[in-house]
mmCIF file of C-alpha atoms in Angstrom:
data_model
loop_
_atom_site.group_PDB
_atom_site.id
_atom_site.type_symbol
_atom_site.label_atom_id
_atom_site.label_comp_id
_atom_site.label_asym_id
_atom_site.label_seq_id
_atom_site.Cartn_x
_atom_site.Cartn_y
_atom_site.Cartn_z
ATOM 1 C CA MET A 1 42.337 131.320 80.032
ATOM 2 C CA LYS A 2 40.231 128.325 81.092
ATOM 3 C CA ARG A 3 39.872 127.347 77.452
ATOM 4 C CA ALA A 4 43.659 127.409 76.924
ATOM 5 C CA VAL A 5 44.222 125.202 79.977
ATOM 6 C CA LEU A 6 41.520 122.790 78.829
ATOM 7 C CA LEU A 7 43.025 122.580 75.321
ATOM 8 C CA THR A 8 46.486 121.997 76.791
ATOM 9 C CA LEU A 9 45.170 119.189 79.009
ATOM 10 C CA LEU A 10 43.334 117.596 76.075
ATOM 11 C CA ALA A 11 46.468 117.771 73.910
ATOM 12 C CA ALA A 12 48.563 116.210 76.687
ATOM 13 C CA ALA A 13 46.001 113.427 77.195
ATOM 14 C CA ALA A 14 45.950 112.728 73.443
ATOM 15 C CA ALA A 15 49.757 112.572 73.337
ATOM 16 C CA VAL A 16 49.842 110.113 76.247
ATOM 17 C CA ALA A 17 47.182 107.963 74.555
ATOM 18 C CA VAL A 18 49.187 107.876 71.312
ATOM 19 C CA LEU A 19 52.358 106.913 73.197
ATOM 20 C CA LEU A 20 50.552 104.085 74.996
ATOM 21 C CA VAL A 21 49.156 102.728 71.729
ATOM 22 C CA VAL A 22 52.558 102.887 70.026
ATOM 23 C CA ARG A 23 54.220 101.174 72.968
ATOM 24 C CA HIS A 24 51.588 98.431 72.950
ATOM 25 C CA LEU A 25 52.026 97.871 69.207
ATOM 26 C CA GLU A 26 55.817 97.555 69.579
ATOM 27 C CA ARG A 27 55.585 94.594 71.956
ATOM 28 C CA PRO A 28 56.469 91.239 70.490
ATOM 29 C CA PRO A 29 53.486 88.936 69.930
ATOM 30 C CA ALA A 30 52.750 86.539 72.779
ATOM 31 C CA GLY A 31 52.915 83.499 70.498
ATOM 32 C CA PRO A 32 53.628 82.369 66.953
ATOM 33 C CA LEU A 33 51.970 84.044 63.983
ATOM 34 C CA GLU A 34 50.962 82.445 60.701
ATOM 35 C CA PRO A 35 52.943 83.718 57.720
ATOM 36 C CA ALA A 36 51.348 84.508 54.391
ATOM 37 C CA TRP A 37 52.185 81.084 52.938
ATOM 38 C CA ASP A 38 53.606 81.165 49.394
ATOM 39 C CA ARG A 39 53.842 84.984 49.578
ATOM 40 C CA GLN A 40 56.008 85.660 52.637
ATOM 41 C CA THR A 41 59.742 85.410 52.013
ATOM 42 C CA CYS A 42 62.439 84.043 54.274
ATOM 43 C CA ALA A 43 64.242 86.805 56.179
ATOM 44 C CA HIS A 44 67.555 85.079 55.471
ATOM 45 C CA CYS A 45 67.544 83.465 52.011
ATOM 46 C CA ARG A 46 64.538 85.320 50.494
ATOM 47 C CA MET A 47 62.821 82.149 49.238
ATOM 48 C CA HIS A 48 59.040 81.933 49.666
ATOM 49 C CA LEU A 49 57.694 80.064 52.674
ATOM 50 C CA SER A 50 55.786 77.193 51.131
ATOM 51 C CA GLU A 51 56.646 74.093 53.163
ATOM 52 C CA ARG A 52 54.934 74.405 56.555
ATOM 53 C CA PRO A 53 56.812 71.509 58.203
ATOM 54 C CA PHE A 54 60.082 73.451 57.969
ATOM 55 C CA ALA A 55 58.998 77.027 58.732
ATOM 56 C CA ALA A 56 60.413 79.009 61.634
ATOM 57 C CA GLN A 57 59.975 82.500 63.024
ATOM 58 C CA ALA A 58 61.869 84.915 65.243
ATOM 59 C CA HIS A 59 60.256 87.681 67.271
ATOM 60 C CA THR A 60 62.573 90.601 68.022
ATOM 61 C CA ALA A 61 62.453 92.688 71.187
ATOM 62 C CA ASP A 62 61.005 95.630 69.250
ATOM 63 C CA GLY A 63 58.047 93.572 68.006
ATOM 64 C CA GLU A 64 59.239 92.629 64.523
ATOM 65 C CA VAL A 65 58.353 89.108 63.364
ATOM 66 C CA LEU A 66 60.735 87.485 60.882
ATOM 67 C CA PHE A 67 59.845 84.302 59.027
ATOM 68 C CA PHE A 68 62.216 81.607 57.751
ATOM 69 C CA ASP A 69 61.629 78.786 55.256
ATOM 70 C CA ASP A 70 64.003 76.369 57.015
ATOM 71 C CA PRO A 71 65.203 76.081 60.636
ATOM 72 C CA GLY A 72 68.764 76.376 59.339
ATOM 73 C CA CYS A 73 67.973 79.810 57.909
ATOM 74 C CA LEU A 74 66.878 81.028 61.351
ATOM 75 C CA PHE A 75 70.095 79.678 62.880
ATOM 76 C CA ALA A 76 72.195 81.251 60.094
ATOM 77 C CA TRP A 77 70.368 84.583 60.639
ATOM 78 C CA GLU A 78 71.241 84.386 64.363
ATOM 79 C CA GLU A 79 74.853 83.576 63.506
ATOM 80 C CA ALA A 80 74.959 86.679 61.275
ATOM 81 C CA GLY A 81 73.983 88.851 64.247
ATOM 82 C CA GLY A 82 70.202 88.523 64.384
ATOM 83 C CA ALA A 83 68.814 88.819 67.895
ATOM 84 C CA ALA A 84 65.511 87.179 68.766
ATOM 85 C CA ALA A 85 63.456 87.659 71.909
ATOM 86 C CA ALA A 86 61.573 84.436 71.059
ATOM 87 C CA ILE A 87 61.807 81.764 68.371
ATOM 88 C CA TRP A 88 59.234 79.285 67.096
ATOM 89 C CA PHE A 89 59.507 76.260 64.813
ATOM 90 C CA HIS A 90 56.694 74.581 62.909
ATOM 91 C CA HIS A 91 56.348 70.940 63.945
ATOM 92 C CA LEU A 92 57.639 68.563 61.278
ATOM 93 C CA ARG A 93 54.607 66.247 61.306
ATOM 94 C CA GLU A 94 51.813 68.189 63.028
ATOM 95 C CA GLU A 95 49.958 71.441 62.337
ATOM 96 C CA ARG A 96 51.353 73.389 65.282
ATOM 97 C CA TRP A 97 54.210 75.638 66.319
ATOM 98 C CA LEU A 98 56.780 74.807 68.991
ATOM 99 C CA ALA A 99 58.506 77.387 71.174
ATOM 100 C CA GLY A 100 62.274 77.232 70.807
ATOM 101 C CA ALA A 101 62.686 75.861 74.341
ATOM 102 C CA ASP A 102 60.216 73.048 73.589
ATOM 103 C CA SER A 103 61.848 72.047 70.290
ATOM 104 C CA GLY A 104 64.172 69.248 69.349
ATOM 105 C CA PHE A 105 65.335 68.320 65.848
ATOM 106 C CA VAL A 106 65.454 65.129 63.828
ATOM 107 C CA ALA A 107 66.931 64.362 60.433
ATOM 108 C CA ALA A 108 64.549 65.241 57.598
ATOM 109 C CA ALA A 109 64.977 65.229 53.835
ATOM 110 C CA PRO A 110 64.536 67.034 51.611
ATOM 111 C CA THR A 111 64.253 70.417 53.339
ATOM 112 C CA PRO A 112 63.831 73.794 51.596
ATOM 113 C CA MET A 113 67.463 74.874 52.004
ATOM 114 C CA GLY A 114 69.010 71.447 52.483
ATOM 115 C CA TRP A 115 69.813 71.726 56.175
ATOM 116 C CA GLY A 116 68.194 68.352 56.840
ATOM 117 C CA LEU A 117 66.527 69.391 60.115
ATOM 118 C CA GLY A 118 62.882 69.128 61.163
ATOM 119 C CA ALA A 119 61.458 70.372 64.475
ATOM 120 C CA VAL A 120 59.717 67.967 66.847
ATOM 121 C CA ASP A 121 58.975 67.940 70.573
ATOM 122 C CA ARG A 122 62.272 68.070 72.451
ATOM 123 C CA ASP A 123 61.572 64.813 74.306
ATOM 124 C CA GLU A 124 60.917 62.809 71.116
ATOM 125 C CA PRO A 125 63.293 59.824 70.904
ATOM 126 C CA GLY A 126 66.306 60.629 68.739
ATOM 127 C CA ALA A 127 65.750 64.396 68.812
ATOM 128 C CA ILE A 128 68.794 66.603 69.245
ATOM 129 C CA PRO A 129 68.546 69.819 71.306
ATOM 130 C CA VAL A 130 68.204 73.250 69.685
ATOM 131 C CA ASP A 131 71.779 74.167 70.631
ATOM 132 C CA GLU A 132 73.118 71.069 68.852
ATOM 133 C CA ALA A 133 71.068 71.874 65.719
ATOM 134 C CA ARG A 134 72.367 75.457 65.860
ATOM 135 C CA ARG A 135 75.941 74.166 66.212
ATOM 136 C CA ARG A 136 75.547 71.929 63.149
ATOM 137 C CA VAL A 137 74.317 74.853 61.061
ATOM 138 C CA ARG A 138 77.150 77.086 62.286
ATOM 139 C CA GLN A 139 79.676 74.332 61.540
ATOM 140 C CA ARG A 140 78.292 73.781 58.031
ATOM 141 C CA GLY A 141 77.887 77.426 56.940
ATOM 142 C CA MET A 142 75.102 78.865 54.794
ATOM 143 C CA PRO A 143 74.521 77.115 51.445
ATOM 144 C CA ALA A 144 75.016 79.393 48.455
ATOM 145 C CA ALA A 145 71.805 78.177 46.805
ATOM 146 C CA PRO A 146 68.836 75.943 47.670
ATOM 147 C CA MET A 147 69.897 72.315 47.898
ATOM 148 C CA GLU A 148 67.953 69.083 47.725
ATOM 149 C CA GLY A 149 68.055 66.455 50.401
ATOM 150 C CA GLY A 150 69.931 65.932 53.594
ATOM 151 C CA GLY A 151 71.900 63.151 55.135
ATOM 152 C CA ASP A 152 70.707 60.672 57.730
ATOM 153 C CA ASP A 153 72.989 62.410 60.216
ATOM 154 C CA GLY A 154 70.893 65.609 60.051
ATOM 155 C CA GLN A 155 73.504 67.393 57.961
ATOM 156 C CA PRO A 156 72.612 69.135 54.694
ATOM 157 C CA ALA A 157 73.436 67.310 51.475
ATOM 158 C CA HIS A 158 76.636 68.422 49.748
#
């Protein structure tokens, strides 16, 4: 009888430990992760992430990390119903990631999918806010295929 109780307690303790580990693993990362450059594909357009200055990532509430080759792809993914708990953009000119709330966007060309947007610090002169960049992508719609260049107004080339 004592042995049965002990085995039951051990089994219950093991089950609780497994649940705690699973719950911990499902939490979104606390900060940006590095993609497998040139091997990881964009969650929206499926192109490989190869140009660091234009990469972006979304962390979902269930802990999934999605990578994007262009800020416009992240915005298009959101527009299609994607829900992110946190977003990060690679800085256009520096080797660092910016949290979505700390990001602004400037015109850049060419970009991987032709959106013409590059992330910078939000207080950089001439930077537009994230919501304005998102609005421009929504207004433009998703390109059917990769495009070269972008206009000086931050809009993708036609």
